[in-house]
């Protein structure tokens, strides 16, 4: 079995430095992971702690993927830090969902020399799942991660949610225990990756990429999508729209945001600025025709576009691709 291992950095590629702090030490970390395997090709297009991930670094990853003959591999693995794992996983889940081999996003909550680290276990299970999926002639992009309860879960990459505050665990709506997935040999769970958490391709239909292969479509991404989360005290006059092509505005769980009045605390004030500047304005999660509160209707009446199904991370990266440079 031949696997392409793509290093990006993160805790899984780190060790203690002379000051006793975690810092990048990729060579030592990778040696611990691949010493018992053959057929693993290693490339390192970037080397960063994941909190330092940028769109420019994503573009370097995209270029490497476009320049690599992925068809010559049985699987692809990314080593990545946990802080922005949910975002890079969403990006790769969209870009690589139709390539010929399975893709695994692999991380660790502690450096590999820490006896409590889940990094080696996550890596070994990812290699095993590549072989299992490949034997069944399937593909897709996945995350395997052992939570603090000792249970390893498999996630569809576009469904992965951000690790919570004061937590080192990852969750997704349809995550499944690794042991049950392998034991049952059920293919139904893999089919769920086609949908976005129960809403079949709803985000995909709304954010049309006009290409069955997003990796072939995208040239480079740009920081021209502004993501906003609502909170009490928000003032939309604080936001600079220079260079923005689209706004993705998150909503509270009831598909609501403040739309009271015309002042800077109302999302309508930002929507109207966007309309005047020709900036597309998306609201998430909101399903057109099924919202329950009168505060949501004014946004739709003035041109906001609904996005629903999946995660905000998937919505965000799809917008980055849509409004990025296209080939």
mmCIF file of C-alpha atoms in Angstrom, residues 23-175:
data_model
loop_
_atom_site.group_PDB
_atom_site.id
_atom_site.type_symbol
_atom_site.label_atom_id
_atom_site.label_comp_id
_atom_site.label_asym_id
_atom_site.label_seq_id
_atom_site.Cartn_x
_atom_site.Cartn_y
_atom_site.Cartn_z
ATOM 1 C CA UNK A 23 7.449 23.793 19.309
ATOM 2 C CA UNK A 24 7.761 22.352 15.837
ATOM 3 C CA UNK A 25 10.145 19.403 15.487
ATOM 4 C CA UNK A 26 8.789 17.643 12.453
ATOM 5 C CA UNK A 27 11.611 15.213 11.678
ATOM 6 C CA UNK A 28 11.595 13.583 15.126
ATOM 7 C CA UNK A 29 7.811 13.388 15.244
ATOM 8 C CA UNK A 30 7.404 11.837 11.811
ATOM 9 C CA UNK A 31 10.077 9.228 12.547
ATOM 10 C CA UNK A 32 8.006 8.041 15.516
ATOM 11 C CA UNK A 33 4.926 7.640 13.323
ATOM 12 C CA UNK A 34 6.185 5.977 10.151
ATOM 13 C CA UNK A 35 9.070 3.778 11.363
ATOM 14 C CA UNK A 36 6.974 0.596 11.228
ATOM 15 C CA UNK A 37 5.437 1.314 7.828
ATOM 16 C CA UNK A 38 6.668 0.954 4.273
ATOM 17 C CA UNK A 39 5.397 2.726 1.194
ATOM 18 C CA UNK A 40 4.844 6.141 2.784
ATOM 19 C CA UNK A 41 6.040 9.137 0.772
ATOM 20 C CA UNK A 42 6.511 12.274 2.878
ATOM 21 C CA UNK A 43 6.243 15.893 1.736
ATOM 22 C CA UNK A 44 6.178 19.052 3.857
ATOM 23 C CA UNK A 45 4.725 21.994 1.904
ATOM 24 C CA UNK A 46 4.235 24.021 5.093
ATOM 25 C CA UNK A 47 5.367 23.741 8.705
ATOM 26 C CA UNK A 48 3.243 25.726 11.127
ATOM 27 C CA UNK A 49 1.441 25.543 14.422
ATOM 28 C CA UNK A 50 -2.161 25.324 13.345
ATOM 29 C CA UNK A 51 -3.181 28.483 15.190
ATOM 30 C CA UNK A 52 -0.890 30.237 12.697
ATOM 31 C CA UNK A 53 -2.652 28.772 9.664
ATOM 32 C CA UNK A 54 -3.424 31.345 6.972
ATOM 33 C CA UNK A 55 -5.092 31.382 3.583
ATOM 34 C CA UNK A 56 -1.669 31.824 1.985
ATOM 35 C CA UNK A 57 -0.579 28.561 3.625
ATOM 36 C CA UNK A 58 -3.768 26.878 2.440
ATOM 37 C CA UNK A 59 -2.908 28.022 -1.075
ATOM 38 C CA UNK A 60 0.483 26.297 -0.763
ATOM 39 C CA UNK A 61 -1.303 23.074 0.160
ATOM 40 C CA UNK A 62 -3.686 23.449 -2.762
ATOM 41 C CA UNK A 63 -0.814 23.979 -5.198
ATOM 42 C CA UNK A 64 0.975 20.862 -3.954
ATOM 43 C CA UNK A 65 -2.200 18.815 -4.328
ATOM 44 C CA UNK A 66 -2.743 20.072 -7.874
ATOM 45 C CA UNK A 67 0.886 19.303 -8.793
ATOM 46 C CA UNK A 68 0.804 15.768 -7.342
ATOM 47 C CA UNK A 69 -0.440 12.669 -9.116
ATOM 48 C CA UNK A 70 -2.830 11.542 -6.387
ATOM 49 C CA UNK A 71 -4.015 8.631 -8.528
ATOM 50 C CA UNK A 72 -0.716 6.884 -7.885
ATOM 51 C CA UNK A 73 -1.528 6.548 -4.164
ATOM 52 C CA UNK A 74 -3.810 4.254 -2.187
ATOM 53 C CA UNK A 75 -4.403 7.002 0.369
ATOM 54 C CA UNK A 76 -3.458 10.504 1.484
ATOM 55 C CA UNK A 77 -2.832 11.627 5.063
ATOM 56 C CA UNK A 78 -2.407 15.129 6.466
ATOM 57 C CA UNK A 79 -0.664 15.744 9.788
ATOM 58 C CA UNK A 80 -2.298 18.850 11.250
ATOM 59 C CA UNK A 81 -2.704 20.711 14.540
ATOM 60 C CA UNK A 82 -5.974 20.625 16.453
ATOM 61 C CA UNK A 83 -6.682 24.366 16.746
ATOM 62 C CA UNK A 84 -7.730 24.793 13.120
ATOM 63 C CA UNK A 85 -8.266 21.140 12.254
ATOM 64 C CA UNK A 86 -12.005 21.751 11.809
ATOM 65 C CA UNK A 87 -11.334 24.376 9.133
ATOM 66 C CA UNK A 88 -8.645 22.591 7.109
ATOM 67 C CA UNK A 89 -10.695 19.394 7.339
ATOM 68 C CA UNK A 90 -13.689 21.220 5.868
ATOM 69 C CA UNK A 91 -11.526 22.605 3.068
ATOM 70 C CA UNK A 92 -10.025 19.238 2.192
ATOM 71 C CA UNK A 93 -13.416 17.590 2.566
ATOM 72 C CA UNK A 94 -14.738 19.840 -0.199
ATOM 73 C CA UNK A 95 -11.665 19.871 -2.441
ATOM 74 C CA UNK A 96 -10.809 16.162 -2.264
ATOM 75 C CA UNK A 97 -14.161 14.443 -1.857
ATOM 76 C CA UNK A 98 -14.087 13.020 -5.390
ATOM 77 C CA UNK A 99 -10.458 11.947 -5.699
ATOM 78 C CA UNK A 100 -9.675 8.304 -6.263
ATOM 79 C CA UNK A 101 -8.419 7.377 -2.783
ATOM 80 C CA UNK A 102 -9.361 7.945 0.878
ATOM 81 C CA UNK A 103 -7.943 10.978 2.701
ATOM 82 C CA UNK A 104 -7.303 11.147 6.461
ATOM 83 C CA UNK A 105 -6.770 14.242 8.602
ATOM 84 C CA UNK A 106 -4.557 13.221 11.550
ATOM 85 C CA UNK A 107 -3.755 15.195 14.692
ATOM 86 C CA UNK A 108 -2.769 14.813 18.349
ATOM 87 C CA UNK A 109 -3.846 16.560 21.535
ATOM 88 C CA UNK A 110 -0.345 16.194 23.070
ATOM 89 C CA UNK A 111 3.171 15.869 21.655
ATOM 90 C CA UNK A 112 4.069 12.297 20.729
ATOM 91 C CA UNK A 113 6.607 11.876 23.549
ATOM 92 C CA UNK A 114 3.811 12.494 26.077
ATOM 93 C CA UNK A 115 2.497 9.068 27.208
ATOM 94 C CA UNK A 116 -1.051 10.471 27.179
ATOM 95 C CA UNK A 117 -0.840 11.547 23.526
ATOM 96 C CA UNK A 118 -3.424 10.109 21.149
ATOM 97 C CA UNK A 119 -1.272 10.928 18.107
ATOM 98 C CA UNK A 120 0.208 7.496 17.372
ATOM 99 C CA UNK A 121 -3.172 5.823 17.892
ATOM 100 C CA UNK A 122 -4.895 8.314 15.571
ATOM 101 C CA UNK A 123 -2.191 7.737 12.965
ATOM 102 C CA UNK A 124 -2.266 3.926 13.133
ATOM 103 C CA UNK A 125 -6.058 3.794 12.914
ATOM 104 C CA UNK A 126 -5.977 6.186 9.954
ATOM 105 C CA UNK A 127 -3.576 3.899 8.077
ATOM 106 C CA UNK A 128 -5.779 0.906 8.878
ATOM 107 C CA UNK A 129 -8.935 2.697 7.731
ATOM 108 C CA UNK A 130 -7.313 3.682 4.454
ATOM 109 C CA UNK A 131 -6.615 0.018 3.789
ATOM 110 C CA UNK A 132 -10.162 -0.962 4.851
ATOM 111 C CA UNK A 133 -11.805 1.685 2.645
ATOM 112 C CA UNK A 134 -9.509 1.001 -0.273
ATOM 113 C CA UNK A 135 -10.349 -2.699 -0.159
ATOM 114 C CA UNK A 136 -13.982 -1.725 -0.695
ATOM 115 C CA UNK A 137 -13.136 0.604 -3.580
ATOM 116 C CA UNK A 138 -14.396 3.701 -1.782
ATOM 117 C CA UNK A 139 -12.910 7.103 -1.064
ATOM 118 C CA UNK A 140 -13.811 10.265 0.887
ATOM 119 C CA UNK A 141 -12.177 12.544 3.460
ATOM 120 C CA UNK A 142 -12.249 11.599 7.154
ATOM 121 C CA UNK A 143 -10.933 12.420 10.600
ATOM 122 C CA UNK A 144 -10.102 9.731 13.183
ATOM 123 C CA UNK A 145 -9.622 11.089 16.668
ATOM 124 C CA UNK A 146 -9.495 9.411 20.099
ATOM 125 C CA UNK A 147 -11.357 11.513 22.651
ATOM 126 C CA UNK A 148 -10.488 11.699 26.330
ATOM 127 C CA UNK A 149 -12.966 8.922 27.110
ATOM 128 C CA UNK A 150 -10.583 6.577 25.301
ATOM 129 C CA UNK A 151 -12.971 6.012 22.387
ATOM 130 C CA UNK A 152 -11.807 6.661 18.817
ATOM 131 C CA UNK A 153 -14.397 8.277 16.575
ATOM 132 C CA UNK A 154 -14.514 8.652 12.809
ATOM 133 C CA UNK A 155 -15.874 11.899 11.371
ATOM 134 C CA UNK A 156 -16.745 13.050 7.887
ATOM 135 C CA UNK A 157 -14.254 15.881 7.366
ATOM 136 C CA UNK A 158 -16.856 18.475 6.378
ATOM 137 C CA UNK A 159 -18.931 17.660 9.469
ATOM 138 C CA UNK A 160 -16.166 18.115 12.068
ATOM 139 C CA UNK A 161 -16.909 20.776 14.684
ATOM 140 C CA UNK A 162 -14.420 22.987 16.488
ATOM 141 C CA UNK A 163 -12.964 21.596 19.702
ATOM 142 C CA UNK A 164 -14.821 23.225 22.603
ATOM 143 C CA UNK A 165 -13.408 25.539 25.259
ATOM 144 C CA UNK A 166 -11.657 23.641 28.094
ATOM 145 C CA UNK A 167 -11.905 20.465 26.031
ATOM 146 C CA UNK A 168 -9.611 18.261 23.975
ATOM 147 C CA UNK A 169 -12.430 16.303 22.334
ATOM 148 C CA UNK A 170 -13.861 16.530 18.831
ATOM 149 C CA UNK A 171 -17.464 15.919 17.832
ATOM 150 C CA UNK A 172 -19.599 15.852 14.723
ATOM 151 C CA UNK A 173 -23.311 15.246 14.271
ATOM 152 C CA UNK A 174 -22.933 11.804 12.716
ATOM 153 C CA UNK A 175 -19.618 10.627 14.186
#
